[in-house]
Coordinates of C-alpha atoms and ligand atoms in Angstrom, one line a residue:
X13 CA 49.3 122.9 147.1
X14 CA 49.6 119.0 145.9
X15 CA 51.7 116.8 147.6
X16 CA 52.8 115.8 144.4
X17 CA 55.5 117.3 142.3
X18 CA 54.3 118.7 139.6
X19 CA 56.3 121.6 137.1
X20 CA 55.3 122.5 133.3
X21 CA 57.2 124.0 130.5
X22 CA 54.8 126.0 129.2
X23 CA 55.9 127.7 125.7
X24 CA 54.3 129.9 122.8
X25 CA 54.4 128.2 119.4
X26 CA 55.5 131.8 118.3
X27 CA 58.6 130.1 116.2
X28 CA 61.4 127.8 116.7
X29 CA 62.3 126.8 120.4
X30 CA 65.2 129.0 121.3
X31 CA 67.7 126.6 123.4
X32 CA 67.3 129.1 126.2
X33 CA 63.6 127.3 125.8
X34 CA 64.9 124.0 125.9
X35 CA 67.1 124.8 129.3
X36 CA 64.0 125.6 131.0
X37 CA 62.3 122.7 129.7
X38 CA 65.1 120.9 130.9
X39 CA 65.8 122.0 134.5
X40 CA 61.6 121.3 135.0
X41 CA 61.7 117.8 133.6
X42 CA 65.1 117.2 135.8
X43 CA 63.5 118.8 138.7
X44 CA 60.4 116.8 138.4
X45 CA 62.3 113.3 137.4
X46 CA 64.4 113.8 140.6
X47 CA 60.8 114.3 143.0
X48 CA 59.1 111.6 141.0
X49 CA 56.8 114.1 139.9
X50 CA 55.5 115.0 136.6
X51 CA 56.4 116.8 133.6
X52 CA 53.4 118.7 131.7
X53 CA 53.7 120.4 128.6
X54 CA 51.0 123.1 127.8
X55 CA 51.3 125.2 124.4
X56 CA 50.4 128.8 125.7
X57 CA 48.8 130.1 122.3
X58 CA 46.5 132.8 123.3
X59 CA 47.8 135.2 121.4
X60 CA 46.6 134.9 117.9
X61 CA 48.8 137.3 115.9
X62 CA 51.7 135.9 116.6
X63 CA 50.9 132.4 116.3
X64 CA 53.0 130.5 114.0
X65 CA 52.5 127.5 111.7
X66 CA 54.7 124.4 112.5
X67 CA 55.9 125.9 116.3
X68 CA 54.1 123.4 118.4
X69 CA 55.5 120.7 116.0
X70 CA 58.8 121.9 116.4
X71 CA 58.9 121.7 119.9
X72 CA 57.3 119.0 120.7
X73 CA 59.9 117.6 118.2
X74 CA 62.7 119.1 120.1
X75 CA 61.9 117.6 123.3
X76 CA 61.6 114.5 121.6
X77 CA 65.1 114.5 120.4
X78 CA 66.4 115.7 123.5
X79 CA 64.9 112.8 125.6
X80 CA 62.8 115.3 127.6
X81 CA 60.3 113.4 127.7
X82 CA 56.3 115.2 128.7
X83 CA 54.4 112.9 131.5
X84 CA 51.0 114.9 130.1
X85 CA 50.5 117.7 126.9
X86 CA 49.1 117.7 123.8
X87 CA 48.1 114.0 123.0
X88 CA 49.0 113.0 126.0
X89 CA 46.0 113.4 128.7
X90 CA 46.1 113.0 132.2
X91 CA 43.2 114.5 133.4
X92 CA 43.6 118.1 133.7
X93 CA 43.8 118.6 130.0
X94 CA 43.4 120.1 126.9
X95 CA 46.7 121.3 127.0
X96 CA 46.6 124.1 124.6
X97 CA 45.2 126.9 125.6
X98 CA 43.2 127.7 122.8
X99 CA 41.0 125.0 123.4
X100 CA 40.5 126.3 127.1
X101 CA 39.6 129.6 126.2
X102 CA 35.9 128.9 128.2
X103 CA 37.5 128.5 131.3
X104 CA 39.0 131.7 131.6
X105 CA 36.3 134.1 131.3
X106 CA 34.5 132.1 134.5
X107 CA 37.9 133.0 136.4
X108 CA 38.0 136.7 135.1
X109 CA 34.2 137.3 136.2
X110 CA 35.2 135.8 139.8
X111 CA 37.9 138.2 140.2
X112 CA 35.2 140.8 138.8
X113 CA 32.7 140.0 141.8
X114 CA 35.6 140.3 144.2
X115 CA 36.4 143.6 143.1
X116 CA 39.6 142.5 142.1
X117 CA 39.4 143.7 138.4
X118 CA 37.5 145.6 136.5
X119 CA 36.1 146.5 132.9
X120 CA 37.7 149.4 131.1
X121 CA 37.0 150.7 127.8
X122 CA 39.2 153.5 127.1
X123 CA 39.8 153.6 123.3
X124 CA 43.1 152.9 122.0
X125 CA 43.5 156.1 121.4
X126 CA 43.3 157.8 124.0
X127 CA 45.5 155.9 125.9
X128 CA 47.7 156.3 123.3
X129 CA 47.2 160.2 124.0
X130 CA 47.9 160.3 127.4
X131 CA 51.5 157.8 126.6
X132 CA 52.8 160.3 124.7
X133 CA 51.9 163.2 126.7
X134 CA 53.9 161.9 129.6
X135 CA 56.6 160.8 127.3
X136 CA 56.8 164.7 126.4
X137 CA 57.2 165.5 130.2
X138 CA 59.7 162.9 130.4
X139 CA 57.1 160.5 132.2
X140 CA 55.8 156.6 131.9
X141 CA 52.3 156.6 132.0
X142 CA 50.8 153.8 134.4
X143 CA 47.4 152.2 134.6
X144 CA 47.0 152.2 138.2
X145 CA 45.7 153.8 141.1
X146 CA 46.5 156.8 140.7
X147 CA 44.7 157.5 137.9
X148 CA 41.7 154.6 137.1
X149 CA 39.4 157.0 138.7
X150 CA 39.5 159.2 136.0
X151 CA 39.5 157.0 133.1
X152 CA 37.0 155.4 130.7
X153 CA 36.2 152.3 133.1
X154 CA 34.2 150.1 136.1
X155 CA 35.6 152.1 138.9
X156 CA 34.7 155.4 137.6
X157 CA 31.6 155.2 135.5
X158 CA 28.4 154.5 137.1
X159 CA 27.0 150.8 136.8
X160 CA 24.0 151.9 134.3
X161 CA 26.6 153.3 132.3
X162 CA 28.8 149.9 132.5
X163 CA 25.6 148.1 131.5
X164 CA 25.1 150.3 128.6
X165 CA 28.6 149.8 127.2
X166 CA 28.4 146.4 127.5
X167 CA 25.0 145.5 126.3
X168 CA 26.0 147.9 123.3
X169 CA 28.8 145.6 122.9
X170 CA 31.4 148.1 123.1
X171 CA 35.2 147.2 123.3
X172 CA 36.5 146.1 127.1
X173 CA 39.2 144.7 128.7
X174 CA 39.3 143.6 132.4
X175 CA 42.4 145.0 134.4
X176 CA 43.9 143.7 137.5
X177 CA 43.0 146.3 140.2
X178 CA 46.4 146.4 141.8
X179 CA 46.4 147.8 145.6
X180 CA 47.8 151.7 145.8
X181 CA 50.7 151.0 148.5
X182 CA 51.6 148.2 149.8
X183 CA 54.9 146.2 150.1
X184 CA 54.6 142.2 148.7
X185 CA 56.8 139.6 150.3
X186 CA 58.2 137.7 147.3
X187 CA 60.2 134.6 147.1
X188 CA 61.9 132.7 144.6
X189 CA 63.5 129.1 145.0
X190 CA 67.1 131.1 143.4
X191 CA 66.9 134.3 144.4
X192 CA 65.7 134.3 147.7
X193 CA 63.1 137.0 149.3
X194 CA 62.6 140.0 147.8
X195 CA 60.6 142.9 148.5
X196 CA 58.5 145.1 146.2
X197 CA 56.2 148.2 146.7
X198 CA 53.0 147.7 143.9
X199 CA 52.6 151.7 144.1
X200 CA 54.5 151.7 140.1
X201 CA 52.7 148.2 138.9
X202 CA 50.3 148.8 136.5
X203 CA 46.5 147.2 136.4
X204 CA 47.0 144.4 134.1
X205 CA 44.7 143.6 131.2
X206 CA 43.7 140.2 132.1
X207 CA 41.3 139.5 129.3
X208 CA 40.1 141.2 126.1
X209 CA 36.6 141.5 124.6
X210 CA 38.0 139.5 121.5
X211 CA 37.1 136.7 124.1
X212 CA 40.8 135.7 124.9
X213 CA 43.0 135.9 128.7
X214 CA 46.0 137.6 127.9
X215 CA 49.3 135.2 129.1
X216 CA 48.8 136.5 133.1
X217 CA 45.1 135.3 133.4
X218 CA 45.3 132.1 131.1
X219 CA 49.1 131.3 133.0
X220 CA 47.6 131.3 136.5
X221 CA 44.4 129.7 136.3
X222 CA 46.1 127.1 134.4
X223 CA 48.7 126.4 136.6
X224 CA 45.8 126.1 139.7
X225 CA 43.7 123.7 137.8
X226 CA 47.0 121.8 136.3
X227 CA 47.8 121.6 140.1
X228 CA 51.4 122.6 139.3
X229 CA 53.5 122.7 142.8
X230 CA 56.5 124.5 141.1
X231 CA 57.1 126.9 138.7
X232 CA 60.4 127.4 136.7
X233 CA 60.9 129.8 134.1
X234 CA 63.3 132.2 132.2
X235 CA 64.4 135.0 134.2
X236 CA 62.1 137.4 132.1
X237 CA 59.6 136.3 133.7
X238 CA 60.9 137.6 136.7
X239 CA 59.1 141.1 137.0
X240 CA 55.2 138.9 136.5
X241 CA 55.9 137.6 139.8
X242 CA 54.2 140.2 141.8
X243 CA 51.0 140.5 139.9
X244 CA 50.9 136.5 139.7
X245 CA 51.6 136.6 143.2
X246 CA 48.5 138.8 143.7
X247 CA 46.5 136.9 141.6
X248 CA 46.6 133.7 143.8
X249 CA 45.4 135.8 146.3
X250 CA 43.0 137.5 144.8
X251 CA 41.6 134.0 144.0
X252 CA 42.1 132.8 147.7
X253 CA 44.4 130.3 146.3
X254 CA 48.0 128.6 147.7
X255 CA 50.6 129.5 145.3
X256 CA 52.9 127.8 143.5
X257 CA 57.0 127.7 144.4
X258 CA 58.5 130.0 141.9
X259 CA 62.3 129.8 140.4
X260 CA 63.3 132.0 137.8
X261 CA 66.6 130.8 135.8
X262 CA 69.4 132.7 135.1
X263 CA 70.1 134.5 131.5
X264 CA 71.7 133.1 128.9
X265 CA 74.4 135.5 127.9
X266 CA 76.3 136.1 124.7
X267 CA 79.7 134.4 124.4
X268 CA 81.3 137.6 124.9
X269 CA 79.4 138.1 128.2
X270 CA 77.6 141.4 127.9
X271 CA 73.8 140.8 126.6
X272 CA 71.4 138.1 126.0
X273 CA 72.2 135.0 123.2
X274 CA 70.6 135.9 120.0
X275 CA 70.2 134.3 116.8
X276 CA 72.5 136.8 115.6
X277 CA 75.2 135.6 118.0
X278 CA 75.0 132.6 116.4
X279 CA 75.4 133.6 113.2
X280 CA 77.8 135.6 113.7
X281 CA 79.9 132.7 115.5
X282 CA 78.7 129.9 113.3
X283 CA 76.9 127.5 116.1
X284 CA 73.1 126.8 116.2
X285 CA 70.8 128.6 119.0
X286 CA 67.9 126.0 118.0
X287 CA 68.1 122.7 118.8
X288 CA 66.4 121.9 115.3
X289 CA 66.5 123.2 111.9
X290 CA 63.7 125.0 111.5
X291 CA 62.4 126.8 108.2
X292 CA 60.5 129.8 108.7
X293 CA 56.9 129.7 107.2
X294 CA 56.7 133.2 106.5
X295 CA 60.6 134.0 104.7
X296 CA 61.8 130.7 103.9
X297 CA 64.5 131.3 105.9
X298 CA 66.6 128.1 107.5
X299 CA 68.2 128.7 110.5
X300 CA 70.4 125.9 111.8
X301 CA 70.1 123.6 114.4
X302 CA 72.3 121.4 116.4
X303 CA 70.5 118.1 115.4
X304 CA 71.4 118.8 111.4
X305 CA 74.8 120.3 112.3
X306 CA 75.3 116.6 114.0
X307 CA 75.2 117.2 117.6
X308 CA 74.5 114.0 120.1
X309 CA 71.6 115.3 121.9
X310 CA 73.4 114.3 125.2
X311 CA 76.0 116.6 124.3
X312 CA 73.7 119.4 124.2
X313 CA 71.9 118.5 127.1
X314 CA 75.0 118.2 129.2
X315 CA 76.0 121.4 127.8
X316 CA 72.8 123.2 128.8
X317 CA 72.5 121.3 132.0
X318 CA 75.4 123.5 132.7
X319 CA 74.2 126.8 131.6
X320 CA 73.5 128.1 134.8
X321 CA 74.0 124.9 137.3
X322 CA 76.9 123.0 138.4
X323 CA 77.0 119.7 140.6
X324 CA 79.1 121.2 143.2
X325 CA 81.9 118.5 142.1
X326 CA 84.7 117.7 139.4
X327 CA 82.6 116.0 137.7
X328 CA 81.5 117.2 133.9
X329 CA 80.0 114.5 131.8
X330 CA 76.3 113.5 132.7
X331 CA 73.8 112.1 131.1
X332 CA 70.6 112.4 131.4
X333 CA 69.6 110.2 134.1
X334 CA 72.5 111.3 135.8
X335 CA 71.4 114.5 136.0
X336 CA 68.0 113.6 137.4
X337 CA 70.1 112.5 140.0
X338 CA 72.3 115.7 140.4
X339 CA 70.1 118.2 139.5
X340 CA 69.4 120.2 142.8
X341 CA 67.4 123.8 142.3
X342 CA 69.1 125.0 144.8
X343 CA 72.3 125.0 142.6
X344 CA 71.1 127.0 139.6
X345 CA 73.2 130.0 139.8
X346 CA 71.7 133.7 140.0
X347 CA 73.7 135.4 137.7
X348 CA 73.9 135.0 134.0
X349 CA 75.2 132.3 131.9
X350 CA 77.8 133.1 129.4
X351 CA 77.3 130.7 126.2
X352 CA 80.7 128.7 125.6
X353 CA 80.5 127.7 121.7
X354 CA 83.7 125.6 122.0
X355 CA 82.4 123.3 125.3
X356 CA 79.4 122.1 123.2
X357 CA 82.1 121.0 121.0
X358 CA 83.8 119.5 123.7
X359 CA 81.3 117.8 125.1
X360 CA 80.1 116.3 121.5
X361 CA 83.7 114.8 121.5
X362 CA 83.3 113.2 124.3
X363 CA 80.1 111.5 123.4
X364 CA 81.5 110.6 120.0
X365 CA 84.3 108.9 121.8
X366 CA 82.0 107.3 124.2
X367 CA 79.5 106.2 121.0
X368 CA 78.4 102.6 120.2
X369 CA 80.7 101.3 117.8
X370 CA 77.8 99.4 116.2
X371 CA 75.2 102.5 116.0
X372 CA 78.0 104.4 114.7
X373 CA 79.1 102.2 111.8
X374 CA 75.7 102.6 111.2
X375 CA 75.8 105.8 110.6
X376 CA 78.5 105.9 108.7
X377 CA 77.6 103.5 106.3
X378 CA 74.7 106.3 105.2
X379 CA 77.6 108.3 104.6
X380 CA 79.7 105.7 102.8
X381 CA 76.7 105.0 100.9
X382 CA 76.2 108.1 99.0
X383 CA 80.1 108.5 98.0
X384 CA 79.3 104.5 96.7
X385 CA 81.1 102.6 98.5
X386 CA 79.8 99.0 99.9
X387 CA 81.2 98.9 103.5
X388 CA 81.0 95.8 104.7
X389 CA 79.5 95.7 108.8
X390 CA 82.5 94.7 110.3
X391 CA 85.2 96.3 108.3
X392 CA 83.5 99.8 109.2
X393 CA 82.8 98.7 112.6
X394 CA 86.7 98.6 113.1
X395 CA 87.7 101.6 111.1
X396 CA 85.3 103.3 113.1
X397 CA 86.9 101.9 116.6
X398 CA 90.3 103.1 114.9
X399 CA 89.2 107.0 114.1
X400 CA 86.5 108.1 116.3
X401 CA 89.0 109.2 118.6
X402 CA 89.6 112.1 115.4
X403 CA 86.5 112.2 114.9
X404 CA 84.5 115.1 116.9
X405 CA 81.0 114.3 114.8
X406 CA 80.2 111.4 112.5
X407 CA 80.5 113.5 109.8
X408 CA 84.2 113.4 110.3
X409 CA 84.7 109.7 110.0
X410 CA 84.9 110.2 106.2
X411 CA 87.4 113.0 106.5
X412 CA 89.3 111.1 109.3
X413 CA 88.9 107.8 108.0
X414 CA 88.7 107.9 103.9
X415 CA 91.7 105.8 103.1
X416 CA 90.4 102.7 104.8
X417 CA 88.3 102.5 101.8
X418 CA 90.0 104.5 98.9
X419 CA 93.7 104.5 98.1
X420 CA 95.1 108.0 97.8
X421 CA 94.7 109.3 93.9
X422 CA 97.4 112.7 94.9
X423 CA 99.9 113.4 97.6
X424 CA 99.5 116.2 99.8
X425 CA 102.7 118.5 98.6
X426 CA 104.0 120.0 101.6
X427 CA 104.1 116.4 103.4
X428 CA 106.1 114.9 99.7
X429 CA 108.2 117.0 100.1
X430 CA 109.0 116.7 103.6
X431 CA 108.8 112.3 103.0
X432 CA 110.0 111.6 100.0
X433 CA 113.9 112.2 99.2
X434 CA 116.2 110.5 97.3
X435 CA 116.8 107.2 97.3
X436 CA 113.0 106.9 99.2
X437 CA 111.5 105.1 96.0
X438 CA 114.5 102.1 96.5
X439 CA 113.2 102.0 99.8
X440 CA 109.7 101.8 99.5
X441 CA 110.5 99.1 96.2
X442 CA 112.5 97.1 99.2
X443 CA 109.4 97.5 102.0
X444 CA 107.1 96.4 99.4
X445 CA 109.2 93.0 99.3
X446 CA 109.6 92.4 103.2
X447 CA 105.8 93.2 102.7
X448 CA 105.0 90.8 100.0
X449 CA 106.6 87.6 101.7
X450 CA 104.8 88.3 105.3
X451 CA 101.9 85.4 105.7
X452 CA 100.8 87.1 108.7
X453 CA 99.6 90.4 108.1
X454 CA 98.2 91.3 111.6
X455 CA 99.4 95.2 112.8
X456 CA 101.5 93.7 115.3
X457 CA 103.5 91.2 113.2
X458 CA 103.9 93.8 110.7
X459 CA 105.2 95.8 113.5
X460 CA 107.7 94.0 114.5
X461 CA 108.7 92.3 111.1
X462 CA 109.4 96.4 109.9
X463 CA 111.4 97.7 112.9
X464 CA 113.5 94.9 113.1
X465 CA 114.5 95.6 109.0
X466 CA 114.7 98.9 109.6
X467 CA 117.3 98.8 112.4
X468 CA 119.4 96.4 110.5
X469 CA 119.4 98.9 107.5
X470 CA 120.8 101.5 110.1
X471 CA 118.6 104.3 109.0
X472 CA 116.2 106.8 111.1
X473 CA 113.0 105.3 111.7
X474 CA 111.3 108.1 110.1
X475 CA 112.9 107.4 106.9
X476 CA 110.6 104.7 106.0
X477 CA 107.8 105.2 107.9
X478 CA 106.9 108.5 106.4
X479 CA 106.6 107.7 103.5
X480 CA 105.0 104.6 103.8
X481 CA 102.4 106.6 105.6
X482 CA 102.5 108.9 102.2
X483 CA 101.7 105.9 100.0
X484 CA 98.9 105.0 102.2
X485 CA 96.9 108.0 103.2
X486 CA 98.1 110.2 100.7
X487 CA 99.5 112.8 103.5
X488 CA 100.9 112.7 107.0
X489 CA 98.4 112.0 108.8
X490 CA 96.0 109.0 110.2
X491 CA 95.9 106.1 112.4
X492 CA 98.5 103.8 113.6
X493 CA 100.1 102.3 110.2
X494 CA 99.9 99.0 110.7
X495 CA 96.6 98.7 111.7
X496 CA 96.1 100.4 108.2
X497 CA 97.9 98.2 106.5
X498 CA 96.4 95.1 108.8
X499 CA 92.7 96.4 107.7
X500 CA 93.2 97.5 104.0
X501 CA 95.1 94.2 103.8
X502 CA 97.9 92.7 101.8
X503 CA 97.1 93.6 98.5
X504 CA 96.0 96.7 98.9
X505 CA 98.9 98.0 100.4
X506 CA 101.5 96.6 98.2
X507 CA 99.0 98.3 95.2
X508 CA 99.0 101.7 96.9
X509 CA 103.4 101.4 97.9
X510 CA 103.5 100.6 94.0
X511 CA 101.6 103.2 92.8
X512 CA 103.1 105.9 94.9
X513 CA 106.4 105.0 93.7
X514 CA 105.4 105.3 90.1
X515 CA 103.7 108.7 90.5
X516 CA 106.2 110.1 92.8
X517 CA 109.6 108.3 91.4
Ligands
LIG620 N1 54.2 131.3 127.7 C1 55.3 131.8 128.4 C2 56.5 131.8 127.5 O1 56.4 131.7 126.4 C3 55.4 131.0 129.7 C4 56.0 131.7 130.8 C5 55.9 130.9 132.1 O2 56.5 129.9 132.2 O3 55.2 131.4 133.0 O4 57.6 131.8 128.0

């Protein structure tokens, strides 16, 4: 094995990248980041069928966004490249003929057909029908037809495949970086088609003779990979190669516990199970994604650095070079990972919280933009240092933060009705006054100038300050009210204190 670190995500542009995807991509670039190692994307795209248009953009997008950042992949060389397998397809057959001298696999031709036969005759009798020892004498291949008659078949060019001759009994000694060791009898494995006359390795062949000449020291993958690990295991010996370390990572369950995350969870539930939006090719169809629906992409790779891994302390909120720090494999949990909507959300909060103020008013000028209003840099600098703490995406800086820049044109009901009594428009007319003569209009001098005419007026606090709070939001709610009247300024608020009075009496 190399000394040197090195782990690949390794994904088939068969659609969008589920975040299940993105985890493993994660946990491989954190485990390589923390053994200064390397991080290798290869696009696994043997399988032409299912091959889709725009999937290898996608991802290589969504990594992108995520910070996961590829040492070597597509457009990036580093020597052991091309990274997509479809432009390595003549390397395999070389591997397949080796194993083919070694009497590790051999052709077979049976006809679809018949093997389709022969499934559902054993289905009938209640039965699974294996390719494997105990009957690849008597089928249509290498082992049982005489050489001449290979030779014939394939200088006819007949239809092949070459299969994995799997050994009739005998216990493998597996062991995975999570799970431990674990023991397995290959008596019910069946010979593996390894490559197919249409000239292409299927996943097994391409995935290990890749990882050997990409001089990967670790592999980490979804759990489903899980049952490959014999027959990969078999293959590096077969090849009289070292084999790589293996962890498989835990499921990502439904939020109800009980299955695997789907699409249709997500649906369902209304949150994203892509990282990106991404439009299917085929249908049209637009299936949402956590960039679009305003997720910080350090929220969702917090969040998915702890779908399935903890630190082993209190501590919740890491970024990602803190989690090259923490990440330990030895951490990642065996057992399934229930999906938790509502702490994505939680952690997004906490990022918004923690966001740039600058970057941020940014952001929200786009916004202010298309509703047409001019916000100046610094005045939407500090309404955003003033509602982010609402605000649980940027999207909600309008929502939370709208009357910094328009006065309120109704008066949420429920809240009038609550604020303003009788006698409140004499009040407000005398507030507007004490308002009017103030030079300094700073939050705290308003403060103080307020209270101190309230309390010599004898009445509740609440009295004035709810509806003063109705004249300038419009409702209940909001910021601190003197830093809304401090930021809107002077005129502004006596405007909007005037003009609820007239539409409210
Ligand atoms: N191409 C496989 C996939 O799409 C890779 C599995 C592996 O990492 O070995 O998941």
């Amino acid at each position: 094995m190399s000394a040197k670190t090195r782990v690949r995500f390794a994904p088939s542009p068969t659609g969008p990248l589920h975040i299940g995807g993105v985890r493993t991509a994660l946990y491989n670039y954190l485990f390589a980041k923390k053994h200064q190692g390397d991080f290798v994307l290869r696009i696994e795209d043997t399988d032409q069928n299912r091959y889709v248009e725009g999937a290898e953009n996608y991802i290589i997008e969504a990594l992108k966004w995520c910070g996961i950042d590829f040492d070597e992949g597509p457009g990036k060389e580093g020597g052991v490249g091309p990274y997509r397998q479809s432009e390595r397809k003549e390397i395999y057959r070389e591997y397949a003929d080796k194993l083919l001298d070694s009497g590790n696999a051999y052709y077979a031709f049976d006809k679809a057909e018949t093997l389709d036969y022969h499934r559902k005759n054993h289905e009938a009798e209640g039965k699974t029908f294996i390719y494997n020892w105990h009957n690849r004498e008597k089928l249509e291949n290498s082992l049982a037809l005489s050489e001449k008659e290979v030779k014939q078949k394939l200088d006819a060019g007949e239809d092949f495949v070459i299969r994995f001759k799997s050994p009739a009994s005998e216990i493998l000694h597996l062991h995975d970086e999570i799970r431990g060791k674990m023991e397995i009898n290959t008596e019910t494995l069946d010979d593996k088609v390894l490559f197919k006359s249409d000239g292409m390795p299927t996943y097994h062949l391409a995935n290990i003779v890749d990882d050997h000449l990409m001089k990967i020291s670790h592999v980490i993958r979804g759990e489903e990979w899980l049952p490959s690990l014999a027959l990969h295991q078999m293959l590096y010996r077969a090849f009289g190669w070292e084999a790589p370390k293996f962890a498989h990572l835990p499921l990502i369950l439904k939020p109800q516990g009980k299955g695997k995350l789907s699409k249709r969870d997500g649906d369902k539930m209304g949150f994203p199970v892509f990282p990106l939006e991404w439009k299917d090719p085929n249908t049209g169809e637009i299936s949402a994604g956590y960039r679009e629906d305003g997720y910080f992409p350090e929220a969702v790779t917090n969040m998915l650095a702890f779908l399935g891994w903890n630190p082993g302390t209190e501590q919740e909120f890491f970024k990602l070079e803190e989690l090259v720090q923490a990440f330990e494999i030895s951490r990642v949990h065996k057992g399934g990972a229930k999906f938790d909507p509502e702490k994505t959300k939680w952690f997004q909060q906490h990022y918004m919280h923690e966001a740039d103020n600058v970057w941020l008013a940014e952001e929200f000028q786009k916004i202010l933009k298309k509703k047409q209003i001019e916000g100046e840099k610094e005045y939407v600098e500090k309404v955003v240092e003033i509602v982010k703490e609402r605000a649980v995406f940027v999207a909600d800086l309008w929502e939370q933060g709208s009357y910094f820049f328009i006065a309120p044109t109704s008066y949420d009901p429920k809240n009038t009705k609550k604020a303003w009594k009788n006698g409140t428009a004499e009040l407000m007319q005398e507030l507007k006054e004490l308002l009017k003569n103030q030079e300094d209009f700073s939050a705290e001098k308003l403060q103080t100038e307020v209270k101190t005419w309230i309390g010599s007026k004898e009445i509740g606090f609440g009295k004035v300050m709810q509806p003063f709070r109705l004249t300038l939001v419009g409702s209940l709610q909001g910021a601190d009210l003197f830093l809304i009247a401090e930021s809107i300024g002077k005129e502004n608020t006596l405007t909007r204190i005037e003009n609820a009075i007239k539409t409210l009496g």
